[in-house]
PDB file of N, CA and C in Angstrom:
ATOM      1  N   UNK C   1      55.306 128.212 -32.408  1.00  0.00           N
ATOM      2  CA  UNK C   1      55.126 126.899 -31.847  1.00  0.00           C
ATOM      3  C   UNK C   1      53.647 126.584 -31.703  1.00  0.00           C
ATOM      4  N   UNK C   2      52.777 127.560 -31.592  1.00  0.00           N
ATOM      5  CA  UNK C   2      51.359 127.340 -31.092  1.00  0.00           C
ATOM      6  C   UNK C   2      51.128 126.809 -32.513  1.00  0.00           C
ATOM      7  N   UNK C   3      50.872 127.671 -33.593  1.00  0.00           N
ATOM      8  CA  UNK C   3      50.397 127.579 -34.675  1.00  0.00           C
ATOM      9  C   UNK C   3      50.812 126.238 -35.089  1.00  0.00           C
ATOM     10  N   UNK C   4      51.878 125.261 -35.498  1.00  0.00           N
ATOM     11  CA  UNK C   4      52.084 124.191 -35.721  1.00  0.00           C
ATOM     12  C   UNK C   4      51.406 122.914 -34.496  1.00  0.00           C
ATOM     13  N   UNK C   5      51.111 123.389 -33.667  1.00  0.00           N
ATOM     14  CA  UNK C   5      50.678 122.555 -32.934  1.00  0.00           C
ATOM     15  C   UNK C   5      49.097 122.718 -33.177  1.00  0.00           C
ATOM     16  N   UNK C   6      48.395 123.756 -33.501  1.00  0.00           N
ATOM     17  CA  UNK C   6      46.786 123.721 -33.577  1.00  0.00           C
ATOM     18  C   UNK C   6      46.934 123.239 -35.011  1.00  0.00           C
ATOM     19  N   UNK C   7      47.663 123.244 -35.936  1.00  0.00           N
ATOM     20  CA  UNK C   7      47.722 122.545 -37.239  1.00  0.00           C
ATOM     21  C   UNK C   7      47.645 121.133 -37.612  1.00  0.00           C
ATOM     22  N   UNK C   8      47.642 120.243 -36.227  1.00  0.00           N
ATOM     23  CA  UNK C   8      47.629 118.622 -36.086  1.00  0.00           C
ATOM     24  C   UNK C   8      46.435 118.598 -36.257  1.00  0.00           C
ATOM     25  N   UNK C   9      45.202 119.408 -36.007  1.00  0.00           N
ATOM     26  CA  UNK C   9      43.846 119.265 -36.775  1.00  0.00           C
ATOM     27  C   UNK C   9      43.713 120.162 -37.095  1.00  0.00           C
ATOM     28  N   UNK C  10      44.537 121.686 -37.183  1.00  0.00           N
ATOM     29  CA  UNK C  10      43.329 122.334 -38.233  1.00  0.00           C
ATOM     30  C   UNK C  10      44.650 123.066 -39.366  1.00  0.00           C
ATOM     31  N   UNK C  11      44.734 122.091 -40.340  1.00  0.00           N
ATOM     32  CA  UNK C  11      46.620 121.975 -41.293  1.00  0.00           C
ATOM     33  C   UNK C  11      46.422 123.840 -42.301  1.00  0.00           C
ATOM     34  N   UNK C  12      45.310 124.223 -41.908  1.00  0.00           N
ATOM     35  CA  UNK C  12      45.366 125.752 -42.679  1.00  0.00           C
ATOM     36  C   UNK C  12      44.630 126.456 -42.101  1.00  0.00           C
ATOM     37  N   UNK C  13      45.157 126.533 -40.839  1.00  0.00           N
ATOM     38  CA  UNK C  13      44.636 127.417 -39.543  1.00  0.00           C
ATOM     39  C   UNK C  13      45.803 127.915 -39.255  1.00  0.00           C
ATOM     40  N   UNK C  14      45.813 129.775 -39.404  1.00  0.00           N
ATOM     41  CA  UNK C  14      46.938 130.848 -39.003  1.00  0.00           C
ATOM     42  C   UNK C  14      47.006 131.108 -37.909  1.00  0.00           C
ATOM     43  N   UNK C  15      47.492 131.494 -37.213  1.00  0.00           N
ATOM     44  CA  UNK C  15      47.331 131.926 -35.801  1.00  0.00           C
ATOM     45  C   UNK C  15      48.077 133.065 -35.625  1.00  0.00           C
ATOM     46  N   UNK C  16      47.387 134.535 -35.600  1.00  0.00           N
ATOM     47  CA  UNK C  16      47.770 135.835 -35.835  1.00  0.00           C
ATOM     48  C   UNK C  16      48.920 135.473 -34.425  1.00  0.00           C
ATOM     49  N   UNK C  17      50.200 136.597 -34.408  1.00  0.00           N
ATOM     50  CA  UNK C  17      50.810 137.072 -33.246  1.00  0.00           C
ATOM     51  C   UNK C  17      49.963 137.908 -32.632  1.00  0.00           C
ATOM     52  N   UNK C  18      50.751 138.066 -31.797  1.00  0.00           N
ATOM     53  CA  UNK C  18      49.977 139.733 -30.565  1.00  0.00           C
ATOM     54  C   UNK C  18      50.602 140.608 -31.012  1.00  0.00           C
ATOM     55  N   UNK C  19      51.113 140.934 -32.127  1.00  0.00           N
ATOM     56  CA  UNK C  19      52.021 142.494 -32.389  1.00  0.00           C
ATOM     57  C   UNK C  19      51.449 143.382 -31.698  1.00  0.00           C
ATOM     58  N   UNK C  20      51.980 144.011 -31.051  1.00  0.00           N
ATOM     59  CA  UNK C  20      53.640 144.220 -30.721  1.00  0.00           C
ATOM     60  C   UNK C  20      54.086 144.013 -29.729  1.00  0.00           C
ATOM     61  N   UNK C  21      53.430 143.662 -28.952  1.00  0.00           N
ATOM     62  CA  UNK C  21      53.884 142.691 -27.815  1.00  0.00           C
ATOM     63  C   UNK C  21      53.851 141.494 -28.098  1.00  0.00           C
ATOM     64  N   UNK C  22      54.657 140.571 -26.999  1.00  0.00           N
ATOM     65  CA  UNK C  22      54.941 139.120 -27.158  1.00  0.00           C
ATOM     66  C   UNK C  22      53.472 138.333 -26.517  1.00  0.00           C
ATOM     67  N   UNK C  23      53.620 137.224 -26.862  1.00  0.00           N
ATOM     68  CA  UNK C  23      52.945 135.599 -26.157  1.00  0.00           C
ATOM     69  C   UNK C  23      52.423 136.208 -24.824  1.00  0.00           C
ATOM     70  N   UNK C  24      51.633 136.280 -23.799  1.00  0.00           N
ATOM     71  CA  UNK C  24      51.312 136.160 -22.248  1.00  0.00           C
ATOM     72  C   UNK C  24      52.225 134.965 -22.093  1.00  0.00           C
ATOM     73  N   UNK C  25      52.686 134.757 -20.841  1.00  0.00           N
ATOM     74  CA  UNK C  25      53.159 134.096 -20.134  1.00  0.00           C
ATOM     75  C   UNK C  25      51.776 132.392 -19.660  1.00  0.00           C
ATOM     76  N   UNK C  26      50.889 132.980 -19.265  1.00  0.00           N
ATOM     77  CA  UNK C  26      49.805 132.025 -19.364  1.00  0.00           C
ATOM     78  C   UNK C  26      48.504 132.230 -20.348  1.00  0.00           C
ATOM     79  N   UNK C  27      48.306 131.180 -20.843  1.00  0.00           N
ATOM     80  CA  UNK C  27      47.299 131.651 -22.152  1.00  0.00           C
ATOM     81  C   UNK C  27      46.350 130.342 -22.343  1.00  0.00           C
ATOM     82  N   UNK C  28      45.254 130.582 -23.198  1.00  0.00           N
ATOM     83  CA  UNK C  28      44.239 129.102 -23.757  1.00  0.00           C
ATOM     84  C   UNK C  28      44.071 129.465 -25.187  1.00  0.00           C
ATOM     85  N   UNK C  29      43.635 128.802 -26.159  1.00  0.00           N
ATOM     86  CA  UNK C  29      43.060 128.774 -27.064  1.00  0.00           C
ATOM     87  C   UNK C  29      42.004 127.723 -27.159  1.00  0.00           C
ATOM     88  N   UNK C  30      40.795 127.897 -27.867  1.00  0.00           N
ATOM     89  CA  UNK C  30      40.060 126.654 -27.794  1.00  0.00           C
ATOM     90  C   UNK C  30      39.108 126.851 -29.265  1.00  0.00           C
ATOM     91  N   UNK C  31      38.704 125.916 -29.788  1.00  0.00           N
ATOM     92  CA  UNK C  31      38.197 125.587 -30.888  1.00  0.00           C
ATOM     93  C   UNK C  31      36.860 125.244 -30.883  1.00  0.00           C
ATOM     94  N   UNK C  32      35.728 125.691 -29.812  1.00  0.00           N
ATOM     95  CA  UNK C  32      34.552 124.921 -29.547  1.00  0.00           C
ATOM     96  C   UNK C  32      34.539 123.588 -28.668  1.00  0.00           C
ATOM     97  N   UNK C  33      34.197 122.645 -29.419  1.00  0.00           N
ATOM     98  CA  UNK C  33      34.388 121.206 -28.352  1.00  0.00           C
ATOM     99  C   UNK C  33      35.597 120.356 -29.155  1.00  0.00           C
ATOM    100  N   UNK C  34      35.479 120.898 -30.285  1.00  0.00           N
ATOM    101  CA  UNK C  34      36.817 120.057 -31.161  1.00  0.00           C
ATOM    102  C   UNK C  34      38.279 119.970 -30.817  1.00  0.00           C
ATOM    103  N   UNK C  35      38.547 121.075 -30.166  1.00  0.00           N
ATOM    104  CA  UNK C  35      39.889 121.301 -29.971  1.00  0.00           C
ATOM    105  C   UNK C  35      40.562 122.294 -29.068  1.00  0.00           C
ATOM    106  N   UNK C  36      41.579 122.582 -28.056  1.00  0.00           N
ATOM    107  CA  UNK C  36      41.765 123.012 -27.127  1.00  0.00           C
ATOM    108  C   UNK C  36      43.440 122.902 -26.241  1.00  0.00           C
ATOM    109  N   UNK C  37      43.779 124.323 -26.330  1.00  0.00           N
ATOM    110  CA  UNK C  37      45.588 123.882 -25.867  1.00  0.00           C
ATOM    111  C   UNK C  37      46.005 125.090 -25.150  1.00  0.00           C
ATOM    112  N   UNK C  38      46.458 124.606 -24.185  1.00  0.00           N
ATOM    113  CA  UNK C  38      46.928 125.212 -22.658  1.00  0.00           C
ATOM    114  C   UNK C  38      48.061 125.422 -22.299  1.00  0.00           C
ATOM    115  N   UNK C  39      48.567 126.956 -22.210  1.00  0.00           N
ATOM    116  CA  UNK C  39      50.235 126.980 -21.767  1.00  0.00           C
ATOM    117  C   UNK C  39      50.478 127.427 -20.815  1.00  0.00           C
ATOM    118  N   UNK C  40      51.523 127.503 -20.005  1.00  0.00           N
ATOM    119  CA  UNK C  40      52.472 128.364 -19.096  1.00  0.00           C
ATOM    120  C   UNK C  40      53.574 128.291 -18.741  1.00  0.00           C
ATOM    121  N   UNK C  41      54.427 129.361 -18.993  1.00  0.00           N
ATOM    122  CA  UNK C  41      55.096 129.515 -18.640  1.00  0.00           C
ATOM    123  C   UNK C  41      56.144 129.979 -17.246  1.00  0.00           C
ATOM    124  N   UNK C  42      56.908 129.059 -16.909  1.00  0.00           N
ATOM    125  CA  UNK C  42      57.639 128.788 -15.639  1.00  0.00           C
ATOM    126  C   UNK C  42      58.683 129.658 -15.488  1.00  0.00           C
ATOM    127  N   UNK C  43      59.658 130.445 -14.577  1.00  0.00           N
ATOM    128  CA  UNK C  43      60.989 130.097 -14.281  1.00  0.00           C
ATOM    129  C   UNK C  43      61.436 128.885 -14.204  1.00  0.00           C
ATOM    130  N   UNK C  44      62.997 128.409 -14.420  1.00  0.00           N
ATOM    131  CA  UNK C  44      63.325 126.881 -14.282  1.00  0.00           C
ATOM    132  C   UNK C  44      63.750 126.848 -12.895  1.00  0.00           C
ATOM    133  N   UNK C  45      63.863 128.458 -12.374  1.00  0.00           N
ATOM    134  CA  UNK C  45      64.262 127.764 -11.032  1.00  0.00           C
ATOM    135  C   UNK C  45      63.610 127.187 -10.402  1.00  0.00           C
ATOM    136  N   UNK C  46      62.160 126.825 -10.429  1.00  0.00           N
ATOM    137  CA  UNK C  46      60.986 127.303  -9.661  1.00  0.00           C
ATOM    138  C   UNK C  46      60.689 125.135  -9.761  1.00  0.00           C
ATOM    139  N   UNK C  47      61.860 124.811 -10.945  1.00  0.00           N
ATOM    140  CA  UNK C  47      61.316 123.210 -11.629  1.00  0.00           C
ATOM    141  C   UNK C  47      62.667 121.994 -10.496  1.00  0.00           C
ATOM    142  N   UNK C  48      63.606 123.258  -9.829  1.00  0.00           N
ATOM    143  CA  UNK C  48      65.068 122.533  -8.973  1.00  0.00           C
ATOM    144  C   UNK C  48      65.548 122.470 -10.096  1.00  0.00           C
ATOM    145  N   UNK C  49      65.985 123.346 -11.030  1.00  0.00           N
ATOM    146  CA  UNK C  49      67.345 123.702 -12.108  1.00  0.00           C
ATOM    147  C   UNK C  49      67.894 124.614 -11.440  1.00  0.00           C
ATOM    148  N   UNK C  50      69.198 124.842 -11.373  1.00  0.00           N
ATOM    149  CA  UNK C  50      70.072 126.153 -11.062  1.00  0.00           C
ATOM    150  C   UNK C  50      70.235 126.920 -12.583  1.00  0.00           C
ATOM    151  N   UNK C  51      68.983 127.483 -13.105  1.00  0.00           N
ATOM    152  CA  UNK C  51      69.073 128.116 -14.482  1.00  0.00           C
ATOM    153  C   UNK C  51      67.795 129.095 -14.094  1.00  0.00           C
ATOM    154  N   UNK C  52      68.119 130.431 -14.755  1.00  0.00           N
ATOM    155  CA  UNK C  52      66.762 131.375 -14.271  1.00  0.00           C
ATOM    156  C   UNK C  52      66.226 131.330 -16.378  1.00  0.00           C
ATOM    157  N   UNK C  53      65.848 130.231 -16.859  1.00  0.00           N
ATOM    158  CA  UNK C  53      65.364 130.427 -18.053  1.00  0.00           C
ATOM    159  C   UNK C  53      63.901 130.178 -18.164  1.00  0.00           C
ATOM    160  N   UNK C  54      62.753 130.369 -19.256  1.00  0.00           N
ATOM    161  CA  UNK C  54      61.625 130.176 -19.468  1.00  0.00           C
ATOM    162  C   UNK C  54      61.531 128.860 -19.492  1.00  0.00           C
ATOM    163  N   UNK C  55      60.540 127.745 -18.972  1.00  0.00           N
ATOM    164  CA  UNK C  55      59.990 126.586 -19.329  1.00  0.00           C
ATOM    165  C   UNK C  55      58.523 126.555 -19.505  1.00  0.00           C
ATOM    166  N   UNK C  56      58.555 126.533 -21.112  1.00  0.00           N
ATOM    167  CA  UNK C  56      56.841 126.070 -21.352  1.00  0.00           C
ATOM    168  C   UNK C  56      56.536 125.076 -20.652  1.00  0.00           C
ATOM    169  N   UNK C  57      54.955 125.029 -20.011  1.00  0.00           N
ATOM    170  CA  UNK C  57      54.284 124.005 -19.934  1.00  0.00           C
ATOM    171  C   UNK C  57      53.139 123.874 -20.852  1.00  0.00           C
ATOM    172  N   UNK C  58      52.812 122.721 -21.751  1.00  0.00           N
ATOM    173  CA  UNK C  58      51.665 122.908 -22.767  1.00  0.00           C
ATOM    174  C   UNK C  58      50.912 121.788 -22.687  1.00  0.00           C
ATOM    175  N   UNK C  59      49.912 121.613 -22.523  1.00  0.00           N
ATOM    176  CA  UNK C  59      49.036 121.198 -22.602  1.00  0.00           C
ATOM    177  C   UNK C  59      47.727 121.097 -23.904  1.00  0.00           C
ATOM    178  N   UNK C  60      47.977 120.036 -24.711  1.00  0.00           N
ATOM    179  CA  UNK C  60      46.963 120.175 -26.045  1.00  0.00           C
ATOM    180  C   UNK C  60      46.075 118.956 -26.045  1.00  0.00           C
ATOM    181  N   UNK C  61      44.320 118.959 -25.912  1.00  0.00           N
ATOM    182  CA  UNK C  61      43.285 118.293 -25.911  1.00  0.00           C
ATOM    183  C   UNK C  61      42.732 118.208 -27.166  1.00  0.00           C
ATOM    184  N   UNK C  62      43.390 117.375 -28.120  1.00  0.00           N
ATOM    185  CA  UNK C  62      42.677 117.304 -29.357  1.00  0.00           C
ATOM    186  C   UNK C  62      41.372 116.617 -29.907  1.00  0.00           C
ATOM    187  N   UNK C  63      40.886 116.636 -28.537  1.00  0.00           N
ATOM    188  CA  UNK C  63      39.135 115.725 -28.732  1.00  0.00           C
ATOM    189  C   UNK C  63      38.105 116.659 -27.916  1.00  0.00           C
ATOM    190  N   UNK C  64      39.057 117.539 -27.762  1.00  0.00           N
ATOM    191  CA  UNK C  64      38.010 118.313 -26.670  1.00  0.00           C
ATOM    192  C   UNK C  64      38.437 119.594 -26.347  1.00  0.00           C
ATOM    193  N   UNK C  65      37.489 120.456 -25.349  1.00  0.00           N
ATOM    194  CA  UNK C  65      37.998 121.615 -24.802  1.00  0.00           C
ATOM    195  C   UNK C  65      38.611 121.731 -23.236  1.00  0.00           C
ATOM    196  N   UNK C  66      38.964 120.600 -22.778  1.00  0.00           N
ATOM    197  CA  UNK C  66      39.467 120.306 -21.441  1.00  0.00           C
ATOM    198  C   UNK C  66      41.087 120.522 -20.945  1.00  0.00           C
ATOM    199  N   UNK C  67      41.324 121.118 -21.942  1.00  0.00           N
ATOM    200  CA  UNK C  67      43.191 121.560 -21.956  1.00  0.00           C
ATOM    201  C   UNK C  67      43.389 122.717 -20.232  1.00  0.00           C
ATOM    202  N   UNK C  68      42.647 123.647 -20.764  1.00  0.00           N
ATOM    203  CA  UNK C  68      42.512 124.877 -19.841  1.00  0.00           C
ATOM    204  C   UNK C  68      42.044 124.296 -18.566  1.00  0.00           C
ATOM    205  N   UNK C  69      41.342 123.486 -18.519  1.00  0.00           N
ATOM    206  CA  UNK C  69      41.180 122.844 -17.216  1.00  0.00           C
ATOM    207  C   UNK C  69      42.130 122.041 -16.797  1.00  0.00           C
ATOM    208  N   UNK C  70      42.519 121.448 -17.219  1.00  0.00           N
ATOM    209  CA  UNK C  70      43.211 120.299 -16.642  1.00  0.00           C
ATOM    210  C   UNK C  70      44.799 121.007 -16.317  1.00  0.00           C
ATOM    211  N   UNK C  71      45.047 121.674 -17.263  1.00  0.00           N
ATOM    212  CA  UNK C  71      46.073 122.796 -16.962  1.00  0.00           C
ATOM    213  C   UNK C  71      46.529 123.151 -15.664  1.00  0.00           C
ATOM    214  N   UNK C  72      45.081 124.470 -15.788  1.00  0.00           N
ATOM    215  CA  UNK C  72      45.277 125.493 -14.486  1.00  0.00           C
ATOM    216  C   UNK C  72      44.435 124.684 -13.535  1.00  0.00           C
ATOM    217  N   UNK C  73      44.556 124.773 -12.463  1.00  0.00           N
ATOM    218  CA  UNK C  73      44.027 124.474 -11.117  1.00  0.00           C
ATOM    219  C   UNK C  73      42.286 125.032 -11.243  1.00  0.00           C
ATOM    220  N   UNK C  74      41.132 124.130 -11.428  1.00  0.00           N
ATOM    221  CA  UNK C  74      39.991 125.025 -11.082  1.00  0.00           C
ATOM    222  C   UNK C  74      39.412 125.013  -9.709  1.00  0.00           C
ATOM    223  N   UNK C  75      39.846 124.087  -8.964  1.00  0.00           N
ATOM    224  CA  UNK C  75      39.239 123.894  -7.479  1.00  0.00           C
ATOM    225  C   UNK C  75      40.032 125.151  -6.541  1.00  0.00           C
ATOM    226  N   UNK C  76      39.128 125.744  -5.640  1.00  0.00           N
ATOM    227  CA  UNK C  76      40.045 126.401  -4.365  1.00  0.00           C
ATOM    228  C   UNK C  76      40.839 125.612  -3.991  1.00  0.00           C
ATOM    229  N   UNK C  77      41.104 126.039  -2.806  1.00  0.00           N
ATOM    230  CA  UNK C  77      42.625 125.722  -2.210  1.00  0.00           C
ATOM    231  C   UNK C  77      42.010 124.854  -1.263  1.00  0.00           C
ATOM    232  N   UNK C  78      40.831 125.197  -0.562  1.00  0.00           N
ATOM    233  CA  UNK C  78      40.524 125.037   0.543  1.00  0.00           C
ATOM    234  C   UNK C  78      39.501 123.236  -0.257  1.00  0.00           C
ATOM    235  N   UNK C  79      38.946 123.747  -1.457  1.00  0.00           N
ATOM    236  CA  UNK C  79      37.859 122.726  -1.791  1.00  0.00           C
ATOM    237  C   UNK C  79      38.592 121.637  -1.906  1.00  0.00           C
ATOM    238  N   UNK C  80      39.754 121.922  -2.371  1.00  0.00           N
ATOM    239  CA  UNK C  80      40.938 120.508  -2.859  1.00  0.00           C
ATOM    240  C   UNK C  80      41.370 120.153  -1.497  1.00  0.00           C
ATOM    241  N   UNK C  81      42.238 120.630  -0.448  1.00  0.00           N
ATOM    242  CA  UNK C  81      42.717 120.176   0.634  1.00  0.00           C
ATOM    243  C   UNK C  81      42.489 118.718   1.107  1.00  0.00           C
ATOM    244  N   UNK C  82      43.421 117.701   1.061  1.00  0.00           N
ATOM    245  CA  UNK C  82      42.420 116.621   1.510  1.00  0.00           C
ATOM    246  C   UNK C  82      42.207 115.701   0.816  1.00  0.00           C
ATOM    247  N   UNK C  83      41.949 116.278  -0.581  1.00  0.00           N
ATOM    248  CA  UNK C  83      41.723 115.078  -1.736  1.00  0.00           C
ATOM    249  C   UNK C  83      42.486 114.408  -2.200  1.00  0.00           C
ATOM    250  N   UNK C  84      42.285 113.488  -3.056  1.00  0.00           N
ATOM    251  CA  UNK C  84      43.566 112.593  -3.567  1.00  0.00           C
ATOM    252  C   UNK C  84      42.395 112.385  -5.274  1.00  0.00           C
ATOM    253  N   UNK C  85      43.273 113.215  -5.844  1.00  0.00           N
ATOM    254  CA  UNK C  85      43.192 113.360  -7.616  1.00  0.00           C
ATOM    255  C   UNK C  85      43.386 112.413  -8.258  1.00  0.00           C
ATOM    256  N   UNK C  86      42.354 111.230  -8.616  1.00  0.00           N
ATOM    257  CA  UNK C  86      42.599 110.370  -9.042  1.00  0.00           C
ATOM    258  C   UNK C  86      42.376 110.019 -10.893  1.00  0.00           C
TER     259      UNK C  86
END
């Protein structure tokens, strides 16, 4: 799934597996400033499904490297408290 998705700009770009282990559960890839895509993976219970299955979350910045940010959380807990994310 990754590989077809970094292929919307780069159409003969491989993207080795991790043999022999699987995917991380949370991961980035990034391309310099060109390009950039952000995953993680959920329990569904965790989304109010009564199902204990995997749900990707993905995130892909095709003008930039801002995927991984916007993704994962970069502020503390404490720095955010309060704010309103506009």
């Amino acid at each position: 799934m990754l590989e077809e998705i970094v292929r919307i700009c780069f159409p003969n770009e491989l993207i080795p597996g991790p043999y022999p282990y699987g995917w991380p559960d949370v991961g980035d890839l990034t391309a310099g400033d060109m390009f950039s895509i952000a995953w993680r993976c959920l329990d569904a219970q965790l989304c109010g499904v009564a199902q204990r299955r995997k749900r990707i979350f993905l995130l892909a910045d095709f003008a930039g490297p801002l995927a991984p940010q916007l993704l994962f959380d970069v502020f503390d807990e404490t720095e955010n408290s309060g704010k309103e994310v506009s």
